[in-house]
N, CA and C of each residue as an Amber inpcrd file, in Angstrom:
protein
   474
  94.2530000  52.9640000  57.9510000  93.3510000  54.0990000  57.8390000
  93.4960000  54.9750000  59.0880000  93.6770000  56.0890000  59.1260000
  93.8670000  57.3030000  60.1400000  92.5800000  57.6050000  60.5680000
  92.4050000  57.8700000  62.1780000  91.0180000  57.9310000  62.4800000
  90.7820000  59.3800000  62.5240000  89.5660000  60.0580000  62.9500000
  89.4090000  61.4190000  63.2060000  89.9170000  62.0830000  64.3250000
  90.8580000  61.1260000  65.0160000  91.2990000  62.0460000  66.2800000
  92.8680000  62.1140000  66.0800000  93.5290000  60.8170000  65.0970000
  94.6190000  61.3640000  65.0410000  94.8920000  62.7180000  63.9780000
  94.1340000  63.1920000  62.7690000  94.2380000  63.8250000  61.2920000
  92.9450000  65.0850000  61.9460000  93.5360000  65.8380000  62.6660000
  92.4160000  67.1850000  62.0780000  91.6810000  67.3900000  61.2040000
  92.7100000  67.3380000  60.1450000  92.1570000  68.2500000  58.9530000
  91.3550000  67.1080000  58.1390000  91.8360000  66.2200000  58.5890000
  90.6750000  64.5490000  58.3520000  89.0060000  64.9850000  58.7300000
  89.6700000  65.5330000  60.4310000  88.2650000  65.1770000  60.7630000
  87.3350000  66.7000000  60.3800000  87.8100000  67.4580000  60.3310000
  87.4830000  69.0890000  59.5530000  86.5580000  69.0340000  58.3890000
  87.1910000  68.2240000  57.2580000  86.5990000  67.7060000  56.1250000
  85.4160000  66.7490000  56.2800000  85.5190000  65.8720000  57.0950000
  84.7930000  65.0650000  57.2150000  83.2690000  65.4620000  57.2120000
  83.7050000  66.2630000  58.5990000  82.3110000  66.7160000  59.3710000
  81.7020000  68.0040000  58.5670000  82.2310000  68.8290000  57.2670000
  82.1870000  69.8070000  56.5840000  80.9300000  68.6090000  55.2780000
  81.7890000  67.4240000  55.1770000  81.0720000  66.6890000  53.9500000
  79.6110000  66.5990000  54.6260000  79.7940000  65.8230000  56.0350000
  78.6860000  65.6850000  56.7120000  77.3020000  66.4270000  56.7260000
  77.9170000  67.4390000  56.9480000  77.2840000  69.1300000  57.4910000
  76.2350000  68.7520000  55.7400000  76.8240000  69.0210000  54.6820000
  76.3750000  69.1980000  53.5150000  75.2250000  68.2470000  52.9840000
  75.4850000  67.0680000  54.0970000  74.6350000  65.9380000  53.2940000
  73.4390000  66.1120000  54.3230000  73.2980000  67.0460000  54.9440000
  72.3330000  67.1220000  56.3630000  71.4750000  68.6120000  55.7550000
  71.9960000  68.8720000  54.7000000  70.8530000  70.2210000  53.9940000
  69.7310000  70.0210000  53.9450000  69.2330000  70.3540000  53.9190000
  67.6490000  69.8620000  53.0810000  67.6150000  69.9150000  51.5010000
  66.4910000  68.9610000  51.3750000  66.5730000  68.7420000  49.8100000
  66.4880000  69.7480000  49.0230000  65.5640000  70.9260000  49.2520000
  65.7640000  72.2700000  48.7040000  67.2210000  73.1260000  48.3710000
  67.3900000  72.9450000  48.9840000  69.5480000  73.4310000  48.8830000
  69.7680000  74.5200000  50.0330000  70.9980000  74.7890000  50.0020000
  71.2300000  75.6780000  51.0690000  70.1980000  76.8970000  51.2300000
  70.4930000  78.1590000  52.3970000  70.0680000  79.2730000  52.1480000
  71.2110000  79.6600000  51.3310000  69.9670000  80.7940000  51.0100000
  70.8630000  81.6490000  49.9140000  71.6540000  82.8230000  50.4100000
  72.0390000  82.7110000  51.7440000  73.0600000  83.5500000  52.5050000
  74.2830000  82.8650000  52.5240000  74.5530000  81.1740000  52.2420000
  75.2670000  80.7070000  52.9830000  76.1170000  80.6870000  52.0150000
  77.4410000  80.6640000  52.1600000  78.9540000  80.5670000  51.7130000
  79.1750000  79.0940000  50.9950000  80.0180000  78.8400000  50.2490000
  80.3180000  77.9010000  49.4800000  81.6530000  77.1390000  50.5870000
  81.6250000  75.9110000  51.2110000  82.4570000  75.1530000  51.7570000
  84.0950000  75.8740000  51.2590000  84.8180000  75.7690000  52.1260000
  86.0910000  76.5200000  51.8930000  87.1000000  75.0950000  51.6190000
  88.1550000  75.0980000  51.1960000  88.9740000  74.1390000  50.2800000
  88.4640000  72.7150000  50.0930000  89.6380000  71.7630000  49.6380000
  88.7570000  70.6500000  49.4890000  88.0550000  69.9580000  50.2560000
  87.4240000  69.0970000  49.8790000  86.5660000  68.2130000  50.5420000
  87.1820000  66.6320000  50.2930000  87.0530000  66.5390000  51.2610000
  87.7870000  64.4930000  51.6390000  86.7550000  64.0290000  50.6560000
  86.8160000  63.1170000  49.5280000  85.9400000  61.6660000  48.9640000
  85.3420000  60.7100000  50.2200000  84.1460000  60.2960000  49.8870000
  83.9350000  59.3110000  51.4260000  84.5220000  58.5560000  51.7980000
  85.5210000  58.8330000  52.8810000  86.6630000  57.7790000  53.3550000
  88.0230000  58.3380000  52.4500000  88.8800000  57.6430000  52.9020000
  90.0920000  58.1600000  52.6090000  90.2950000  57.0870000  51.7330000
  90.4240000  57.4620000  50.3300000  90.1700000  57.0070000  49.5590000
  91.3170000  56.0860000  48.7490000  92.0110000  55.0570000  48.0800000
  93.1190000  54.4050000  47.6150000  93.7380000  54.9350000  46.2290000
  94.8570000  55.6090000  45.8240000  95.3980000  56.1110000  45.1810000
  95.0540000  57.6600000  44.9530000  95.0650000  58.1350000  46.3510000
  94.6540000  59.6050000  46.1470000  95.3060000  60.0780000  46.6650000
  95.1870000  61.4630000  46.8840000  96.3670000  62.5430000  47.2480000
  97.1550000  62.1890000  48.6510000  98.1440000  62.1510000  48.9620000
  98.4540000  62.3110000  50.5720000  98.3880000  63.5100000  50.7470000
  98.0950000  63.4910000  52.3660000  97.3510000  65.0650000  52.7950000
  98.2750000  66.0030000  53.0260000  99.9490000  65.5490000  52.9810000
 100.8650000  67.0260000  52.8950000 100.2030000  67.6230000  51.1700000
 100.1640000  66.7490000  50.4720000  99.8630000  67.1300000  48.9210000
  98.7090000  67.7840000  48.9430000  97.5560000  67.4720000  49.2030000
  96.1810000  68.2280000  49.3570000  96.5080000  69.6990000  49.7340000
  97.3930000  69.8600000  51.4530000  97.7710000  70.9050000  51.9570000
  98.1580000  71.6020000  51.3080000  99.3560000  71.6900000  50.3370000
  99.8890000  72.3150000  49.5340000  99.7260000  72.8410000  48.1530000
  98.7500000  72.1540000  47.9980000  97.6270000  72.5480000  46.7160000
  96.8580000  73.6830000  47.0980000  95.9490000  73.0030000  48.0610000
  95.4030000  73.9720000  48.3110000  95.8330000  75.5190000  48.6450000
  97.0280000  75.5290000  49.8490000  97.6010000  76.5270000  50.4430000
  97.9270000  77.3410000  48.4860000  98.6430000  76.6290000  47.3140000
  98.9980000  77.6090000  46.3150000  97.6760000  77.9920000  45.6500000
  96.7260000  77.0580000  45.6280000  95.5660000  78.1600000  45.1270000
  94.7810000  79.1500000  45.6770000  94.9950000  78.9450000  46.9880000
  94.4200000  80.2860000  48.1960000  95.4810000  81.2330000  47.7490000
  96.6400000  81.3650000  47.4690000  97.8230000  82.0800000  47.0530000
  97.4990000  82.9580000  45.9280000  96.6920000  82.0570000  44.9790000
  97.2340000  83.1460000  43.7180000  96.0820000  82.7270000  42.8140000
  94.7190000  82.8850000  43.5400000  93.3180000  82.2050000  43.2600000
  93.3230000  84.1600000  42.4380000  93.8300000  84.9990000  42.6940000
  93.6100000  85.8260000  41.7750000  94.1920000  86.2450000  40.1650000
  94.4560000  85.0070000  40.0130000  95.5120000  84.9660000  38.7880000
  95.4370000  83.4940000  37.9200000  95.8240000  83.3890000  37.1090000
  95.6220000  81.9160000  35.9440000  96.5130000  80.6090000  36.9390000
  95.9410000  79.8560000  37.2990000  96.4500000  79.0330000  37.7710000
  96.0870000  77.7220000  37.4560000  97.4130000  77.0370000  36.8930000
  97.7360000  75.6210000  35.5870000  97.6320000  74.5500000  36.8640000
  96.7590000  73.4980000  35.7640000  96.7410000  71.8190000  36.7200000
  98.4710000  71.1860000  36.8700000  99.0660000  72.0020000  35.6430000
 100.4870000  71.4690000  35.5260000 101.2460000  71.7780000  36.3910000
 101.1810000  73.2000000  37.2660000 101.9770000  73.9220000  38.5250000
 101.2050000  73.3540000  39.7620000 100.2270000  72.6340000  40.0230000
  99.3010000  71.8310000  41.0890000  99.8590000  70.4370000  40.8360000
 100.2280000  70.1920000  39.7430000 100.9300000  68.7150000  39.8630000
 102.0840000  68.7460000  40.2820000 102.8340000  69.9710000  39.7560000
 104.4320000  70.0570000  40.0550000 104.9130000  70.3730000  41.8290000
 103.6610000  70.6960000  42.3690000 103.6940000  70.9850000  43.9110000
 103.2770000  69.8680000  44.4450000 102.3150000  68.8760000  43.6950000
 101.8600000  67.6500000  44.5770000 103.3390000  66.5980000  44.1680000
 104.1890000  66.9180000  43.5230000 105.3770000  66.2810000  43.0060000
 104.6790000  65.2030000  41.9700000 103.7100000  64.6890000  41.4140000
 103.2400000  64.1570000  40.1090000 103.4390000  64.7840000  38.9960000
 102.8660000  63.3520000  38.0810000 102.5970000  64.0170000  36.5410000
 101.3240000  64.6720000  37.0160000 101.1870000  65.5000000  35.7650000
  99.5820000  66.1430000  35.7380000  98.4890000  65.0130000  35.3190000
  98.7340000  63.8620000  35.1770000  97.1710000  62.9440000  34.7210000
  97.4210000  61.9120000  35.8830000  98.5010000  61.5350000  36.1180000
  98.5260000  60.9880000  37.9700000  97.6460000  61.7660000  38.9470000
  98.4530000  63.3080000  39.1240000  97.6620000  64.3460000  39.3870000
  96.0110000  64.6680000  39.5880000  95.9360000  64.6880000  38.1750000
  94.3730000  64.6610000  38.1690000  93.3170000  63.6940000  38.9760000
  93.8370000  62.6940000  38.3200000  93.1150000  61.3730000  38.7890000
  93.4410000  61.3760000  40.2480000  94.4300000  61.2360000  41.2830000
  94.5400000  61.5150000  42.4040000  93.5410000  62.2550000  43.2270000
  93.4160000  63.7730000  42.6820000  92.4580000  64.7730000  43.1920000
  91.3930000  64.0590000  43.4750000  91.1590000  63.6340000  42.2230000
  89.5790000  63.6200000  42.0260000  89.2100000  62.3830000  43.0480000
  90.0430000  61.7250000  43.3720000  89.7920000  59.9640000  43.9940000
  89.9420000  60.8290000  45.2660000  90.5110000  61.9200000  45.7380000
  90.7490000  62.6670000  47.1340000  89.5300000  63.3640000  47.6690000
  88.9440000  63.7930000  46.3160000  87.9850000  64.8910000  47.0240000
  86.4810000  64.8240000  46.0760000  86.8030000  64.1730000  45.1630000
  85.2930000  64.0140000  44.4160000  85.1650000  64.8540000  43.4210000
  86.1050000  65.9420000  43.6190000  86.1490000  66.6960000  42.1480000
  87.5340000  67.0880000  41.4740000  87.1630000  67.1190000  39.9230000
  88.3100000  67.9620000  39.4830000  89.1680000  69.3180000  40.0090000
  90.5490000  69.2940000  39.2970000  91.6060000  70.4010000  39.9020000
  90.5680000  71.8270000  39.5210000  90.1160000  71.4570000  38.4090000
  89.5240000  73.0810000  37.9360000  88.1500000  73.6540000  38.4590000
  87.2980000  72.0610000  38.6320000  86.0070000  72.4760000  40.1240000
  86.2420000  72.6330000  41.0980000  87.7410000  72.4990000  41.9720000
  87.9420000  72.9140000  43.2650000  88.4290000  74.3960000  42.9630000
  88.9420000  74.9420000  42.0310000  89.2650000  76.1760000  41.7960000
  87.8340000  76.9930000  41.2740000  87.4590000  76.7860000  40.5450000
  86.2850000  77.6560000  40.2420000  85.4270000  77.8010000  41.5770000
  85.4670000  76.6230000  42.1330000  84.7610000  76.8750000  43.9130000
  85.2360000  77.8940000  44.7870000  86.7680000  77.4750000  44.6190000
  87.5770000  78.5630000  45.8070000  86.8800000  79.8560000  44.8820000
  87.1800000  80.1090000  43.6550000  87.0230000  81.8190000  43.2440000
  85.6950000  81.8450000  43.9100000  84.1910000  80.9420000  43.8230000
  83.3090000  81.6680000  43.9890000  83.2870000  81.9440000  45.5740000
  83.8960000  81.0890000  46.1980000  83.7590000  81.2580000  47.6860000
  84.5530000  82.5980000  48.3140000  85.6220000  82.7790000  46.9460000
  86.3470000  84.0160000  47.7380000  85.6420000  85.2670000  46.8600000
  85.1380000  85.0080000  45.9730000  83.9680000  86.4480000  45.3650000
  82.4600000  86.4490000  46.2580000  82.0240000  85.5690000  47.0410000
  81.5130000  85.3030000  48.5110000  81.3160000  86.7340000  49.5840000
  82.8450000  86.0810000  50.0760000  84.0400000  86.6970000  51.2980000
  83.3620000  88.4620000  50.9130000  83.8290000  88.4550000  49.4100000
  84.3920000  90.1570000  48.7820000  82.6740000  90.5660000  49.0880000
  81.9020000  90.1340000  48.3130000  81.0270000  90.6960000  48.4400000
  79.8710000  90.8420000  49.8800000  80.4920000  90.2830000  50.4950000
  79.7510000  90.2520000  52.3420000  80.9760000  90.8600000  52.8040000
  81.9230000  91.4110000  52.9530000  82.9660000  92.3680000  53.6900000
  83.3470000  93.7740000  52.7620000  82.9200000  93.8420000  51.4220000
  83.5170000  94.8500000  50.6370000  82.5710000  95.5970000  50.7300000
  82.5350000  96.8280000  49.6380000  81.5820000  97.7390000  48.7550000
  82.1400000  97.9670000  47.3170000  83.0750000  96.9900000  47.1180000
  83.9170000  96.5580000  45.4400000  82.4650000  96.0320000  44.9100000
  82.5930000  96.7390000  43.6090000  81.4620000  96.2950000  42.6820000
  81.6780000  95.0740000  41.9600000  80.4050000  94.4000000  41.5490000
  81.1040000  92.8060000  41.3650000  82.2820000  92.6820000  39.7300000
  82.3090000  93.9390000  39.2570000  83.4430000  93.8900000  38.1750000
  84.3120000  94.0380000  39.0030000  84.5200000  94.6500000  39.7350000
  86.1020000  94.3720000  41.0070000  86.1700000  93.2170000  41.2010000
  85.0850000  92.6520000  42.1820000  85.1680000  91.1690000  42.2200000
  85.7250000  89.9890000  41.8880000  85.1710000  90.1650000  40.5260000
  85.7520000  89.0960000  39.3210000  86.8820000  89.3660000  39.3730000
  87.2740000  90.6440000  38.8970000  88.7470000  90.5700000  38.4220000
  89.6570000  89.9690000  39.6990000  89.5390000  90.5040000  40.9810000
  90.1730000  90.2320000  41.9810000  90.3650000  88.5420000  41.9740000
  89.3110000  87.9710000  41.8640000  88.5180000  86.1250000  42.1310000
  89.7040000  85.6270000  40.7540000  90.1530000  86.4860000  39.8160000
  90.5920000  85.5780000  39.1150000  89.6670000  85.2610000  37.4710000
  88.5120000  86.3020000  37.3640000  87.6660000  85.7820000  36.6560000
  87.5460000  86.9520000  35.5480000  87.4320000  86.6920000  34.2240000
  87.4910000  87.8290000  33.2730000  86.4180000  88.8030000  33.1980000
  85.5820000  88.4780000  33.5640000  84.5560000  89.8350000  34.0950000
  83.3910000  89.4900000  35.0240000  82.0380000  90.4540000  34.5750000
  81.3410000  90.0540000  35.6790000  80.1540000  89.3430000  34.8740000
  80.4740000  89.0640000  34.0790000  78.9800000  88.2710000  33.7410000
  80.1020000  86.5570000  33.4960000  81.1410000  86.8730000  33.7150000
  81.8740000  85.1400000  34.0930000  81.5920000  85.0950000  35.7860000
  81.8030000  85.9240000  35.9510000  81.3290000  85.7100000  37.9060000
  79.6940000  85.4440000  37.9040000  78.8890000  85.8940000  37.0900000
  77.4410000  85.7090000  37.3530000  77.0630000  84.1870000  36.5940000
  77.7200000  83.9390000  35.4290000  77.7020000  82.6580000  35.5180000
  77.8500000  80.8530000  36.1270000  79.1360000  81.4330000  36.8080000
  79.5060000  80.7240000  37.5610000  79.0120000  80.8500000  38.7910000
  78.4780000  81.8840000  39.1760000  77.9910000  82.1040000  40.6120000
  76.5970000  81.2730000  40.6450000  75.7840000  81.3350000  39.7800000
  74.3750000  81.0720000  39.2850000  74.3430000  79.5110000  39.4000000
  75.6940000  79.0800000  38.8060000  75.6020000  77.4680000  38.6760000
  75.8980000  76.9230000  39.8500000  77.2560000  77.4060000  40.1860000
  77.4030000  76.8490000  42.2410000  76.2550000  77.2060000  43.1170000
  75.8150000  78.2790000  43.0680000  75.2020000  79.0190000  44.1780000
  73.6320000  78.6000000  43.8190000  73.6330000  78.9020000  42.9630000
  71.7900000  78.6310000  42.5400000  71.2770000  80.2830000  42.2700000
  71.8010000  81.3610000  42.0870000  71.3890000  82.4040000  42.8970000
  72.5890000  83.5230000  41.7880000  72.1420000  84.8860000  41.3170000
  72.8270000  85.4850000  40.9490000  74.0490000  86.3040000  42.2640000
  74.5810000  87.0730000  41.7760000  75.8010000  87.8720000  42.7910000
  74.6690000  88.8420000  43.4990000  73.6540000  89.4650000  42.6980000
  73.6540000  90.8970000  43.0750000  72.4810000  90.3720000  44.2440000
  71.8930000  89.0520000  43.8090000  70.8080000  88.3190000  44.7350000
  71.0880000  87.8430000  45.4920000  72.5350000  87.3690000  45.9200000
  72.9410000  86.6970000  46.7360000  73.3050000  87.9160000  47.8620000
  74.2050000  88.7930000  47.4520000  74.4370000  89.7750000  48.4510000
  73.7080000  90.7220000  48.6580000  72.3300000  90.8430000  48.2580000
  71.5100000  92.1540000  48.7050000  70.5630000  90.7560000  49.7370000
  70.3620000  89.4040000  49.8400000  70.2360000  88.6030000  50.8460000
  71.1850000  88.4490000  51.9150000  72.2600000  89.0240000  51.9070000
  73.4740000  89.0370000  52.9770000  73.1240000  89.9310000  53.4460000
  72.8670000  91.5660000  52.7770000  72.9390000  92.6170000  53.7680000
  71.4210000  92.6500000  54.1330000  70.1900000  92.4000000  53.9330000
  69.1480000  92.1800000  54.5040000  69.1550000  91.3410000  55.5210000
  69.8840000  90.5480000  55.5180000  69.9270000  89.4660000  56.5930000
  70.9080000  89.4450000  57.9860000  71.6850000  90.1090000  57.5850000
  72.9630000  90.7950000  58.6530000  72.4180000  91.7710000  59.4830000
């Protein structure tokens, strides 16, 4: 087992899972950003991703998180089948290939809407998402919180 001083990005994750379990029971504020790529499973977990593979997953869905992106081209970069694949992820980080992606979009429709003045139909489309009431759905379920509520609490709060 690799400790937190030899694996950065070990100990990055770690203290990110940490951070999360130290919320209060109420849930985050509703300013705060959605955790950015995956998240380590507790402990480094047995038959799960090695972390060049994680790296490289991740790095192609930060890539092209604005466009359709297949569990089958995430397996073909982690060098697996896609149901090796799957199961791997999930034993790596606690969730599925397609909940770490729907996360990244909302975290990077986040980003857009606390640095832009793109309306959240820009948004979506940019995030990867077919419009804006798929961004308000999905935003609602991660976040707790609609888009237009979440970022008129960003710029009140900034």
């Amino acid at each position: 087992m690799r400790s937190l001083d030899e694996d950065p990005l070990l100990a990055r994750r770690y203290l990110e899972r940490l951070s999360r379990l130290l919320v209060p029971q109420g849930g985050a504020e509703p300013r705060d950003l959605l955790p950015e790529g995956p998240m380590l499973a507790d402990g480094v977990a047995k038959g799960g991703l090695a972390g060049w593979q994680l790296r490289r997953v991740a790095d192609h869905v930060d890539a092209y998180l604005q466009g359709p992106i297949f569990t089958a081209t995430l397996a073909e970069i982690a060098q697996l089948s896609t149901g090796h694949f799957c199961r791997a992820f999930k034993v790596s980080t606690g969730e599925t290939p397609h909940a770490y992606i729907v996360r990244q979009r909302i975290r990077r429709a986040q980003l857009q809407m606390r640095d832009t003045r793109d309306t959240l139909s820009q948004i979506a489309c940019a995030c990867g998402l077919s419009d804006q009431a798929h961004l308000t759905r999905l935003f609602r379920r991660l976040v707790g919180t609609t888009p237009l509520a979440w970022r008129r609490a960003w710029q009140h709060g900034a």
